[in-house]
Short mmCIF file of C-alpha atoms in Angstrom, two decimals:
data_model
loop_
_atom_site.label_atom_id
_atom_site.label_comp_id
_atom_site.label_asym_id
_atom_site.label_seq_id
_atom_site.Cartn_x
_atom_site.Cartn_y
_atom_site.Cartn_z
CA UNK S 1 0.00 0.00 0.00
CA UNK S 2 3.05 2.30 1.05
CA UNK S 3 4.34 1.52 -2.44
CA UNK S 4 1.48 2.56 -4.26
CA UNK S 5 0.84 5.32 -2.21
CA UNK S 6 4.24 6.62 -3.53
CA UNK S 7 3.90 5.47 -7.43
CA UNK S 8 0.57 8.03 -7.30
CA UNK S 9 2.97 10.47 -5.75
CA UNK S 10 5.46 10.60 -8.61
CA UNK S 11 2.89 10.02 -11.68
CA UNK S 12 1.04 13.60 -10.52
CA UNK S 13 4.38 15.16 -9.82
CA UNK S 14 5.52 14.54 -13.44
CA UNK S 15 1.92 15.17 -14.98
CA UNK S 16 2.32 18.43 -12.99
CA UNK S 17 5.67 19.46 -13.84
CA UNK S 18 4.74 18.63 -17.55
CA UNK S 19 1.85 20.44 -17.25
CA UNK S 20 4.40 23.56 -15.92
CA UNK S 21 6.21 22.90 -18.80
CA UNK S 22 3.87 23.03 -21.68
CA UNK S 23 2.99 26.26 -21.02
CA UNK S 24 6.55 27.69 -21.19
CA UNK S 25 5.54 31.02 -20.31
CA UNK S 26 1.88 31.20 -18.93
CA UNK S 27 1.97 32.94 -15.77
CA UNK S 28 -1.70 32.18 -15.51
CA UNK S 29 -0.58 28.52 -14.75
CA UNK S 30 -0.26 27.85 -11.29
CA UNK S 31 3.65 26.04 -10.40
CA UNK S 32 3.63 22.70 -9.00
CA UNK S 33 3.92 22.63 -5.13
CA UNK S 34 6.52 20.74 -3.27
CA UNK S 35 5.36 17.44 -2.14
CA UNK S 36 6.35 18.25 1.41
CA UNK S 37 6.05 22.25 2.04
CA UNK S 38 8.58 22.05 5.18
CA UNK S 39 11.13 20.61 2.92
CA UNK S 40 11.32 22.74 -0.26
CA UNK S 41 14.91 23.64 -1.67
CA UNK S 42 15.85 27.15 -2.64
CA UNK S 43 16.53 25.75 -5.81
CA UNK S 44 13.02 25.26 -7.39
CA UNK S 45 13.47 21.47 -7.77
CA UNK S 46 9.78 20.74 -7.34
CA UNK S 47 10.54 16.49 -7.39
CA UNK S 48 8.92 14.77 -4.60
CA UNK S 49 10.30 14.05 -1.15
CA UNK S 50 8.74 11.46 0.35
CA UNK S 51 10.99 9.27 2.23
CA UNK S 52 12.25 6.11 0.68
CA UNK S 53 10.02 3.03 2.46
CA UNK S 54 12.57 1.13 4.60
CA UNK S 55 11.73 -2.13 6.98
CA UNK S 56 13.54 -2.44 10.12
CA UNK S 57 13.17 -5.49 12.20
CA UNK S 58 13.13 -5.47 16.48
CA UNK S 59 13.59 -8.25 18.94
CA UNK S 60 12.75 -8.37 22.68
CA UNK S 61 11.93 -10.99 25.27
CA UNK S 62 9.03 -11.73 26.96
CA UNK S 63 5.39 -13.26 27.64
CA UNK S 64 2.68 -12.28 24.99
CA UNK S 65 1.78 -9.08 27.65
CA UNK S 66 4.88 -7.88 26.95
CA UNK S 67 4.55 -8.51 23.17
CA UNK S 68 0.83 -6.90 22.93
CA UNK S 69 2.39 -3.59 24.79
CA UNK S 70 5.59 -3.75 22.08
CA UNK S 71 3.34 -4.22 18.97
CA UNK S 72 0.51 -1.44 20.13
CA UNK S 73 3.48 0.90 19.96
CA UNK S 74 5.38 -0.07 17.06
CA UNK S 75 2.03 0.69 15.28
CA UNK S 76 1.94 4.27 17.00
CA UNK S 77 5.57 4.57 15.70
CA UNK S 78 4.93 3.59 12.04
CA UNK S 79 1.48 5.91 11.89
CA UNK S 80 3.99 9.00 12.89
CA UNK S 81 6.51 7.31 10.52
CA UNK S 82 4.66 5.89 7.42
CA UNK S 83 7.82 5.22 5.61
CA UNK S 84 8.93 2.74 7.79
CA UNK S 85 7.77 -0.38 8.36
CA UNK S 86 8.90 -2.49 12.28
CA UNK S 87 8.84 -6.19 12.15
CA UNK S 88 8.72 -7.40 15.89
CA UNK S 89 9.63 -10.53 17.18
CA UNK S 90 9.96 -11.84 20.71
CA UNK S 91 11.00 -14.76 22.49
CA UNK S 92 11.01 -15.87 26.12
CA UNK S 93 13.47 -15.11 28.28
CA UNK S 94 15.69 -18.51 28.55
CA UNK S 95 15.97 -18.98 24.89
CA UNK S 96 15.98 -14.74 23.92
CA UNK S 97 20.01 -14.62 23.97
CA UNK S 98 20.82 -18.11 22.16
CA UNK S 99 18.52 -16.84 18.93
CA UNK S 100 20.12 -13.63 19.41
CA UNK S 101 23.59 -14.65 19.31
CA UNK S 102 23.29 -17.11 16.48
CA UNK S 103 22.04 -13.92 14.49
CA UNK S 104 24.59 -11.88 15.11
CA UNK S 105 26.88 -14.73 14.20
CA UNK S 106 25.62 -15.21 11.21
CA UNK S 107 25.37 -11.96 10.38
CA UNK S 108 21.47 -11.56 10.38
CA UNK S 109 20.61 -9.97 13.72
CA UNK S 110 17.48 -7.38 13.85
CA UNK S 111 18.10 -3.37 13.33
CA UNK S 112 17.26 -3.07 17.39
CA UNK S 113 17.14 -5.61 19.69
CA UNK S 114 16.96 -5.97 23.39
CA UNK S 115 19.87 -6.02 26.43
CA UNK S 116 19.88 -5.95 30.01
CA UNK S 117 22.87 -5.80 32.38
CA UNK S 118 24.69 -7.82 29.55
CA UNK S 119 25.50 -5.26 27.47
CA UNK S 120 29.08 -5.28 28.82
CA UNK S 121 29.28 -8.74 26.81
CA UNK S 122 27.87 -7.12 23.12
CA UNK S 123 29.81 -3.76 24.24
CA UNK S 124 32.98 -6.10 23.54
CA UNK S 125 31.75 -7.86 20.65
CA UNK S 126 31.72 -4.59 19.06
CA UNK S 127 28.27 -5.44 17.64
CA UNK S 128 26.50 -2.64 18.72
CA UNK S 129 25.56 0.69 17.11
CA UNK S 130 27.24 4.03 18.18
CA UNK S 131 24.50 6.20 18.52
CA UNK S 132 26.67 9.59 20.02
CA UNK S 133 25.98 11.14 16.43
CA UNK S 134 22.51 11.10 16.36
CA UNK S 135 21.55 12.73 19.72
CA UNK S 136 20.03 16.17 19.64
CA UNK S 137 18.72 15.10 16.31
CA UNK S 138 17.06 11.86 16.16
CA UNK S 139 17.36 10.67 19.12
CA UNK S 140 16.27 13.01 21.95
CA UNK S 141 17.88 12.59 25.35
CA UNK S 142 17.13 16.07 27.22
CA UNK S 143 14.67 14.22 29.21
CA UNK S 144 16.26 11.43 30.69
CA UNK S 145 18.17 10.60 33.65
CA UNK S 146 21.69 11.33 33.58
CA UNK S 147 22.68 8.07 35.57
CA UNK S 148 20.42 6.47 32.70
CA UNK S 149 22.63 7.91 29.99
CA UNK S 150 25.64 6.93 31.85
CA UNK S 151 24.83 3.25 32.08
CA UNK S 152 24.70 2.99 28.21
CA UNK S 153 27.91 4.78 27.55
CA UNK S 154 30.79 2.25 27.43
CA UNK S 155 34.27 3.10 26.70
CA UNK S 156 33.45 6.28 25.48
CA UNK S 157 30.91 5.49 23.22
CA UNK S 158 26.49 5.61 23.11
CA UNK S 159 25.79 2.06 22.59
CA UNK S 160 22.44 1.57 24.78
CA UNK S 161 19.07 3.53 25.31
CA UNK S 162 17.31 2.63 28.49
CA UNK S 163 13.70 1.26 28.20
CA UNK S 164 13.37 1.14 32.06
CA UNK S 165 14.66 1.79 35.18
CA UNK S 166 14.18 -0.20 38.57
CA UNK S 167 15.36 -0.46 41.82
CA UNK S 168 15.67 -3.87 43.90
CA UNK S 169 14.29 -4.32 47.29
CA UNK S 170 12.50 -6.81 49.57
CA UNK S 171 9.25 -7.75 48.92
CA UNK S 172 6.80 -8.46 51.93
CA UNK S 173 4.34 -10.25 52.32
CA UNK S 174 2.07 -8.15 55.12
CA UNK S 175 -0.70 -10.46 55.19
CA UNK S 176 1.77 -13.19 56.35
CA UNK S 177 2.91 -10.87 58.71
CA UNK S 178 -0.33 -9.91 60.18
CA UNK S 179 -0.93 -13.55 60.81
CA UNK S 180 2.23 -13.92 62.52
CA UNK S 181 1.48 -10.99 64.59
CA UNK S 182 4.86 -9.13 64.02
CA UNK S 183 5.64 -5.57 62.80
CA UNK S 184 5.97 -5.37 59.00
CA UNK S 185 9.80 -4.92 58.49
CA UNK S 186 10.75 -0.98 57.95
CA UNK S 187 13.38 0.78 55.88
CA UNK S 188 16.79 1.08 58.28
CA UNK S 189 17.01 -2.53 59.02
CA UNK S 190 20.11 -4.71 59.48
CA UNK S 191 21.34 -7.90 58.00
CA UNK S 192 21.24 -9.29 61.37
CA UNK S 193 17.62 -7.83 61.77
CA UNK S 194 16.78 -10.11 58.41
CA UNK S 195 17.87 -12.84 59.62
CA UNK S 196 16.37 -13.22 62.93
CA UNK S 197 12.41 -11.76 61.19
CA UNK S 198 13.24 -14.58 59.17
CA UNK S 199 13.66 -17.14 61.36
CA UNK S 200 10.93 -15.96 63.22
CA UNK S 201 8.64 -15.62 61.22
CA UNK S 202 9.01 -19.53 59.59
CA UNK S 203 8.98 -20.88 63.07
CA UNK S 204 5.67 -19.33 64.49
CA UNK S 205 3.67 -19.65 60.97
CA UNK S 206 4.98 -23.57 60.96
CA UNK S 207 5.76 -26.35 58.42
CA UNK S 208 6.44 -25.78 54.83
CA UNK S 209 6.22 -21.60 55.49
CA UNK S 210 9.34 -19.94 55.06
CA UNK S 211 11.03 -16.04 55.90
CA UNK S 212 12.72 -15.43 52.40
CA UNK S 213 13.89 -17.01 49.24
CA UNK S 214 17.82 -17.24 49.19
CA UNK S 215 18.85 -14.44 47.18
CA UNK S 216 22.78 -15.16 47.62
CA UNK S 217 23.13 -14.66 43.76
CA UNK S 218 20.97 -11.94 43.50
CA UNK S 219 22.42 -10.30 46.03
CA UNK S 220 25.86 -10.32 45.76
CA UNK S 221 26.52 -7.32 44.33
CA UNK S 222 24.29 -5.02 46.43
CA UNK S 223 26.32 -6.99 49.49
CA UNK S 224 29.51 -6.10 48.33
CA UNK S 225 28.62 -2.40 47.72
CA UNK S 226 27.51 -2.22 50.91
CA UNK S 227 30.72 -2.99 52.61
CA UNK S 228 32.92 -0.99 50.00
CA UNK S 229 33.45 -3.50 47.15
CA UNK S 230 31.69 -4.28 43.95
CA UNK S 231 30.86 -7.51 41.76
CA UNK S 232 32.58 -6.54 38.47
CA UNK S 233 35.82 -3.98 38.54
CA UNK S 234 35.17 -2.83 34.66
CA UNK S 235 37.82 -0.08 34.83
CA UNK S 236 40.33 -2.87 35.66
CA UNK S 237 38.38 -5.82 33.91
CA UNK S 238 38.30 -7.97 37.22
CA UNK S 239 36.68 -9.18 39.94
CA UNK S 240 36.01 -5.93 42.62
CA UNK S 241 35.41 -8.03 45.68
CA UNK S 242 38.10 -10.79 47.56
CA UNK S 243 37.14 -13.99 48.55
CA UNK S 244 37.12 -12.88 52.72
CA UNK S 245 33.72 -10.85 51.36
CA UNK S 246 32.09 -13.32 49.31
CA UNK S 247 32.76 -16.08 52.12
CA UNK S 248 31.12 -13.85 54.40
CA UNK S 249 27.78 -13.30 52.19
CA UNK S 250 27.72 -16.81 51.64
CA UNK S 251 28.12 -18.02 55.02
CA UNK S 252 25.12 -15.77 55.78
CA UNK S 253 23.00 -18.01 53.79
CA UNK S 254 23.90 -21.18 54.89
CA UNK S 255 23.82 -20.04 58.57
CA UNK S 256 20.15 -18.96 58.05
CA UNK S 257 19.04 -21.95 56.09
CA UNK S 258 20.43 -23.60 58.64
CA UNK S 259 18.22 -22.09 61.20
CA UNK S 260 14.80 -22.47 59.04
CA UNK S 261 14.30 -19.44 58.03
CA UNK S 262 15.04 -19.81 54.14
CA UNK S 263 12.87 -21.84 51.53
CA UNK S 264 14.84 -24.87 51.26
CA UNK S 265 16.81 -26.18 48.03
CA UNK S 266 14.78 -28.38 46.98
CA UNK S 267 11.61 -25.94 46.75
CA UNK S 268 13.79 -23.55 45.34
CA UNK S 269 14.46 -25.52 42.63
CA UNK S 270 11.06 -26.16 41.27
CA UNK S 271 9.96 -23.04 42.39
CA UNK S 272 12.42 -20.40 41.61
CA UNK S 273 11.98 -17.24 42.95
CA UNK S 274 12.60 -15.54 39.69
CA UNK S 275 9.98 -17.21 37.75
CA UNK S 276 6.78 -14.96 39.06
CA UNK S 277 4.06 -17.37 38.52
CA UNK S 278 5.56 -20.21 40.59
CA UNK S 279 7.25 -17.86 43.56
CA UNK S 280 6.09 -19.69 46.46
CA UNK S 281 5.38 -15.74 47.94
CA UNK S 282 2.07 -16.26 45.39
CA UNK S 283 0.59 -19.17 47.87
CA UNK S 284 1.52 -17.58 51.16
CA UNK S 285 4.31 -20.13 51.48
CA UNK S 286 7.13 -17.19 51.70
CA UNK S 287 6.91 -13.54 53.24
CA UNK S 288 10.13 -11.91 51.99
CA UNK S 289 12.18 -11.85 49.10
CA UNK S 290 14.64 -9.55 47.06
CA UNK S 291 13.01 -8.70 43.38
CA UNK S 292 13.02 -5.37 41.10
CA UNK S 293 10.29 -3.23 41.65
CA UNK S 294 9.08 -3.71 38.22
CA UNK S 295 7.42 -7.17 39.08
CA UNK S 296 5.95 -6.15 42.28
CA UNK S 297 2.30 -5.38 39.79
CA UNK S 298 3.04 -8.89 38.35
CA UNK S 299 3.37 -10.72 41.70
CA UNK S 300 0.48 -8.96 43.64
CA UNK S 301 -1.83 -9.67 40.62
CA UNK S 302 -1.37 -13.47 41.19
CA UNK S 303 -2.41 -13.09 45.35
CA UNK S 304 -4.54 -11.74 47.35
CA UNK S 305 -2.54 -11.27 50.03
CA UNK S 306 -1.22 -7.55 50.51
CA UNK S 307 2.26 -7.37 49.21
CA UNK S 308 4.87 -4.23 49.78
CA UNK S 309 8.14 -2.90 49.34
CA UNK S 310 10.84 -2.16 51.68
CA UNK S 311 14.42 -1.20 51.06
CA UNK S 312 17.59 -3.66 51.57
CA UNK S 313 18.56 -4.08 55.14
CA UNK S 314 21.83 -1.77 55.33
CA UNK S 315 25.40 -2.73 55.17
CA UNK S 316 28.17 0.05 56.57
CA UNK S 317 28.00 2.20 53.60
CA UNK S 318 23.99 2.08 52.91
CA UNK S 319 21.84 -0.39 51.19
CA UNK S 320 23.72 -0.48 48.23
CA UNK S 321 20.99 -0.11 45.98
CA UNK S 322 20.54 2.29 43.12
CA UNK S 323 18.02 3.20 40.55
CA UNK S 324 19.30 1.00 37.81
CA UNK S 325 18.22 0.13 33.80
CA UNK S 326 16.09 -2.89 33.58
CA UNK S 327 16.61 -3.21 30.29
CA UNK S 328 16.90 -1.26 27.11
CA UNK S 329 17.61 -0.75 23.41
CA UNK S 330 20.47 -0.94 21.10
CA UNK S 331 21.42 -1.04 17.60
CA UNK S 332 23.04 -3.02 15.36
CA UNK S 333 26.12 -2.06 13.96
CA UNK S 334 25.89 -3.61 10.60
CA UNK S 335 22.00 -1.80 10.14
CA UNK S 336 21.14 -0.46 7.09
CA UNK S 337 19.57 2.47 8.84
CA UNK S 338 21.01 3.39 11.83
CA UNK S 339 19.22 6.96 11.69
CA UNK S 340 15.93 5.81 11.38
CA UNK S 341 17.15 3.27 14.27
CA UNK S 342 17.83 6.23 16.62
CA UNK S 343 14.38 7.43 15.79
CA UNK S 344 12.43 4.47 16.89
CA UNK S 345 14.12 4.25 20.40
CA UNK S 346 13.94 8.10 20.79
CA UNK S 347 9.85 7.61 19.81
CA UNK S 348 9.83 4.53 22.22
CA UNK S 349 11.34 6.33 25.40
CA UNK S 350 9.93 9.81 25.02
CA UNK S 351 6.30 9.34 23.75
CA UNK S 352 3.29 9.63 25.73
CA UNK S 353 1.21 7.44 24.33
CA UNK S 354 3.24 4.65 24.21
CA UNK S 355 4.60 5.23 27.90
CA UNK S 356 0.57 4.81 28.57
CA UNK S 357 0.83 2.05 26.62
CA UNK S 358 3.77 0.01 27.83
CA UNK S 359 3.18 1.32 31.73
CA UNK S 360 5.88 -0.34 34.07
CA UNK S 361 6.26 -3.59 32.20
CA UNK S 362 10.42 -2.62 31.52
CA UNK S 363 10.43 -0.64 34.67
CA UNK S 364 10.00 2.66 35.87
CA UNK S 365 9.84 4.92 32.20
CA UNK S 366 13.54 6.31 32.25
CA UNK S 367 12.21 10.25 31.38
CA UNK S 368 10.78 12.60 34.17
CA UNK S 369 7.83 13.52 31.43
CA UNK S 370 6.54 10.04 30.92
CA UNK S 371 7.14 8.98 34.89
CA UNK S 372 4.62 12.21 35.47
CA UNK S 373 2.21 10.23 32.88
CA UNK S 374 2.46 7.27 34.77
CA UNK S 375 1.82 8.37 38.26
CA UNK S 376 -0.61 10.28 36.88
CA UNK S 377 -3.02 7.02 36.50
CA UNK S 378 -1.35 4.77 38.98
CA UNK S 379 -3.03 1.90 40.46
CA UNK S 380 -2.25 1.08 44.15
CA UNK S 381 0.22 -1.37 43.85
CA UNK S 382 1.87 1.22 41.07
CA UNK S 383 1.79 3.72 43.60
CA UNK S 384 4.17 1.56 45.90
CA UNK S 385 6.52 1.24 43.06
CA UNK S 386 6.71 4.93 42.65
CA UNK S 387 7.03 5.48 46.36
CA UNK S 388 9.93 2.93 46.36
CA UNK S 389 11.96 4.30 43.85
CA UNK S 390 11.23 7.84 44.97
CA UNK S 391 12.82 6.90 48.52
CA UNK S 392 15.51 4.54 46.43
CA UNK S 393 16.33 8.00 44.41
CA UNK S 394 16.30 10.01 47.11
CA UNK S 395 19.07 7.98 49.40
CA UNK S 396 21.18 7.32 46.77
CA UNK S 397 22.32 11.44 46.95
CA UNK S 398 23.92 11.02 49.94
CA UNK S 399 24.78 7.28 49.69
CA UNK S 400 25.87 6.53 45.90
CA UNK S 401 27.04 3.59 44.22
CA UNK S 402 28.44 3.10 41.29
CA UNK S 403 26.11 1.58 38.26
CA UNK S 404 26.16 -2.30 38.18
CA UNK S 405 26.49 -4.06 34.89
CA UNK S 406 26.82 -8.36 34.26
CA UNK S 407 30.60 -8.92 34.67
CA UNK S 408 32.11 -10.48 31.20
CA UNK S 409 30.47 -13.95 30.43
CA UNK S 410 27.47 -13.44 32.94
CA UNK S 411 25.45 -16.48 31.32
CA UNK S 412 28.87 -18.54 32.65
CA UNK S 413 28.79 -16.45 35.49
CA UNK S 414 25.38 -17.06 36.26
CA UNK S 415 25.08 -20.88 35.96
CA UNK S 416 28.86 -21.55 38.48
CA UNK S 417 27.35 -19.24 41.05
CA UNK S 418 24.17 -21.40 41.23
CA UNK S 419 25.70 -24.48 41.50
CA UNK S 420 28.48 -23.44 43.81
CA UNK S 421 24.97 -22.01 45.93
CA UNK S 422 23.16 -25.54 45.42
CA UNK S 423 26.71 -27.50 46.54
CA UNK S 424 26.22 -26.04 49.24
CA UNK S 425 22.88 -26.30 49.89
CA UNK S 426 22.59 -29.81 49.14
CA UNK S 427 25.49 -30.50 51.30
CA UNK S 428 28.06 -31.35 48.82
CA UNK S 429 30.43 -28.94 49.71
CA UNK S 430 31.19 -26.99 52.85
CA UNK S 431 31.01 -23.24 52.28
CA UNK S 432 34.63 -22.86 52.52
CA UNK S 433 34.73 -25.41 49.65
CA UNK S 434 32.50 -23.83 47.41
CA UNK S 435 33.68 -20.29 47.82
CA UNK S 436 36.90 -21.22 47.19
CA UNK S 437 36.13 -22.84 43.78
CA UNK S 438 33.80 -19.84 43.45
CA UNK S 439 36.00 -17.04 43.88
CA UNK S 440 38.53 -18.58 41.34
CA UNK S 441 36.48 -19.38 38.76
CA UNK S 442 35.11 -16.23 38.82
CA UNK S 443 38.43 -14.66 38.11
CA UNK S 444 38.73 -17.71 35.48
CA UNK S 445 35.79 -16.65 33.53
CA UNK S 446 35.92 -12.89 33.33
CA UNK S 447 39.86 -13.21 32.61
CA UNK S 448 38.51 -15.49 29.73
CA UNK S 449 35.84 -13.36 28.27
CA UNK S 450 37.66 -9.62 28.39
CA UNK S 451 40.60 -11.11 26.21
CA UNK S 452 37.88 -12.75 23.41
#
């Protein structure tokens, strides 16, 4: 249709310059206007303008909420755009980085696609789009967090838009706690505070109830920040914590599983805490747990017990906890049409319409304009979010941290923390064994992936 649409274009253009022509010169004839009035030349060339009809695919992860929200919008992009058609495609999120990786091996990866706190990893590949050049142009950034802007500049260079910001904290369950009897935990609380709520809590509610997930992997960089340290060194391209630290967070864990007061490994395993719809938090079997605030609206619609937020029990140098990118967009290198690239994320981060659209699914929208949009027609558990992040935001003036992002090989990463966690937890290893292992091949792998 877009084709045809243009073929009509440039058949009356000619019939009307002909028309200007056959009449040499009639100044009775009227001159043929320019097909776009904002665009005419000073040179009289009345040929048409319209912009040549380019296709430019995008790929995210996701359930089909997520893809509904994504397509809605990339139809509000191409009405503003009609010269450009988006082909969308999604996958979930275990498979979403195997498809995208065999793409851009083979050389056939989409014009935009999706990253989290892996974007160190493409960053390296050199795979990624520069998009400095285009700001102030096509893509507009005067309305977005500076730390936002920061996270997606790497060595130097543009190479990631934000979609989303969160912040983690500890989800409670209050209706578990009202049962119990005791206080709903507050901001200001200790590690040692956790751990004995915890306990207490699984004992008086009984068999089979627990006080949190273990969140040792989640957690470990938050831990480390708050005692001066950091997961991933990326100025140095090492590890920023020593194995004294990590010892200590994992000995934590294992003392408080010991006790009862963490969902055991077994339960863990079939019901993981990341995977929403199974989080044993959902059938009152858990009251606290560390999660970004984004899924708070995805966990409380699955209960009807009244869930909340609450910030990271504090470490000597705060909670450790900043308002971070979910996940965002970024470009291929090799695209055909990086410019019109630039204007899709722009269109997707600073419209209103599609901020109503997409709401907190990616997070927390990353400009001040489109957060005002949101609160604006917040539901209750919505307005928790905000109130989270407001008081995350706030802190982190006089306690900051520096951004987070997946050390080199995170996937790696990832899957030898979890088993080193399990080893543990299953009894395989003592703690002193699997830290040990740990904290070497964590060196191992990031050594290994920096040099590829």
């Amino acid at each position: 249709m877009k084709k045809w649409s243009l073929l009509v274009s440039i058949i009356v253009t000619i019939c009307l310059v002909t028309a200007c022509s056959s009449n040499g010169g009639n100044t009775n004839t009227p001159a043929a206007s320019p097909a776009n009035n904002n665009t005419a030349t000073n040179s009289g060339d009345n040929s048409s303008d319209t912009p040549e009809e380019i296709e430019l695919r995008i790929m995210w992860w996701g359930d089909q909420e997520r893809a509904d929200k994504t397509n809605q919008v990339i139809e509000l992009f191409e009405a503003k755009y009609p010269h450009i058609d988006v082909v969308g495609e999604f996958a979930p999120s275990s498979g979403y980085f195997d498809k995208l990786n065999t793409q851009l091996a083979s050389g056939t990866a989409p014009d935009i696609f999706f990253l989290g706190g892996n974007v160190i990893d493409y960053a390296l590949k050199e795979v990624l789009l520069p998009l400095d050049g285009y700001v102030g142009n096509a893509l507009d950034l005067s309305d977005m967090d500076a730390a936002m802007i920061q996270y997606g500049t790497v060595n130097g260079q543009l190479l990631h838009i934000s979609a989303g910001a969160n912040a983690r904290g500890i989800v409670i369950n209050k209706t578990m706690f009202e049962k119990a009897g005791m206080p709903v935990p507050q901001d200001g609380w200790s590690w040692d505070d956790y751990a004995a709520i915890a306990t207490e809590i699984s004992e008086k509610l009984g068999d089979g109830v627990f006080g949190s997930y273990d969140f040792t992997y989640d957690g470990l960089d938050i831990y480390f920040k708050q005692h001066g340290q950091q997961l991933y060194n990326m100025d140095e391209q090492k590890v920023g914590f020593d194995e004294a630290m990590a010892l200590q967070w994992f000995s934590y864990w294992a003392d408080l599983a010991a006790k009862g007061g963490v969902v055991t490994p077994e339960l863990a395993v079939s019901n993981p805490n990341e995977d929403i719809a199974k989080n044993l938090m959902v059938t009152s079997q858990v009251a606290m747990t560390l999660l970004p605030s984004n899924q708070l609206t995805s966990l409380q619609s699955l209960t009807t017990d009244e869930l909340t937020m609450v910030q990271l029990p504090r470490g000597p140098k705060g909670t450790g906890v900043v308002f971070e990118s979910s996940q965002g967009l970024s470009g291929y290198a090799k695209t055909e049409h990086p410019e019109e690239v630039a204007q899709f994320i722009s269109f997707f981060i600073n419209d209103s319409e599609a901020a109503s659209i997409l709401g907190n699914n990616r997070g927390v929208p990353v400009t001040a304009a489109n957060r005002d949009v949101l609160q604006a027609q917040a539901s209750d558990v919505e307005k928790i979010i905000y109130d989270y992040t407001s008081r995350v935001s706030e802190a982190t003036k006089t306690e900051p941290f520096n951004i987070s992002y997946n050390l080199p090989g995170n996937a790696e990463f990832e899957k030898m923390t979890k088993t080193a966690i399990q080893e543990i937890g299953f009894g395989r290893k003592s703690v002193e064994e699997a830290v040990a292992s740990f904290y070497k091949d964590a060196q191992e792998i990031i050594a290994n992936n920096v040099t590829q």
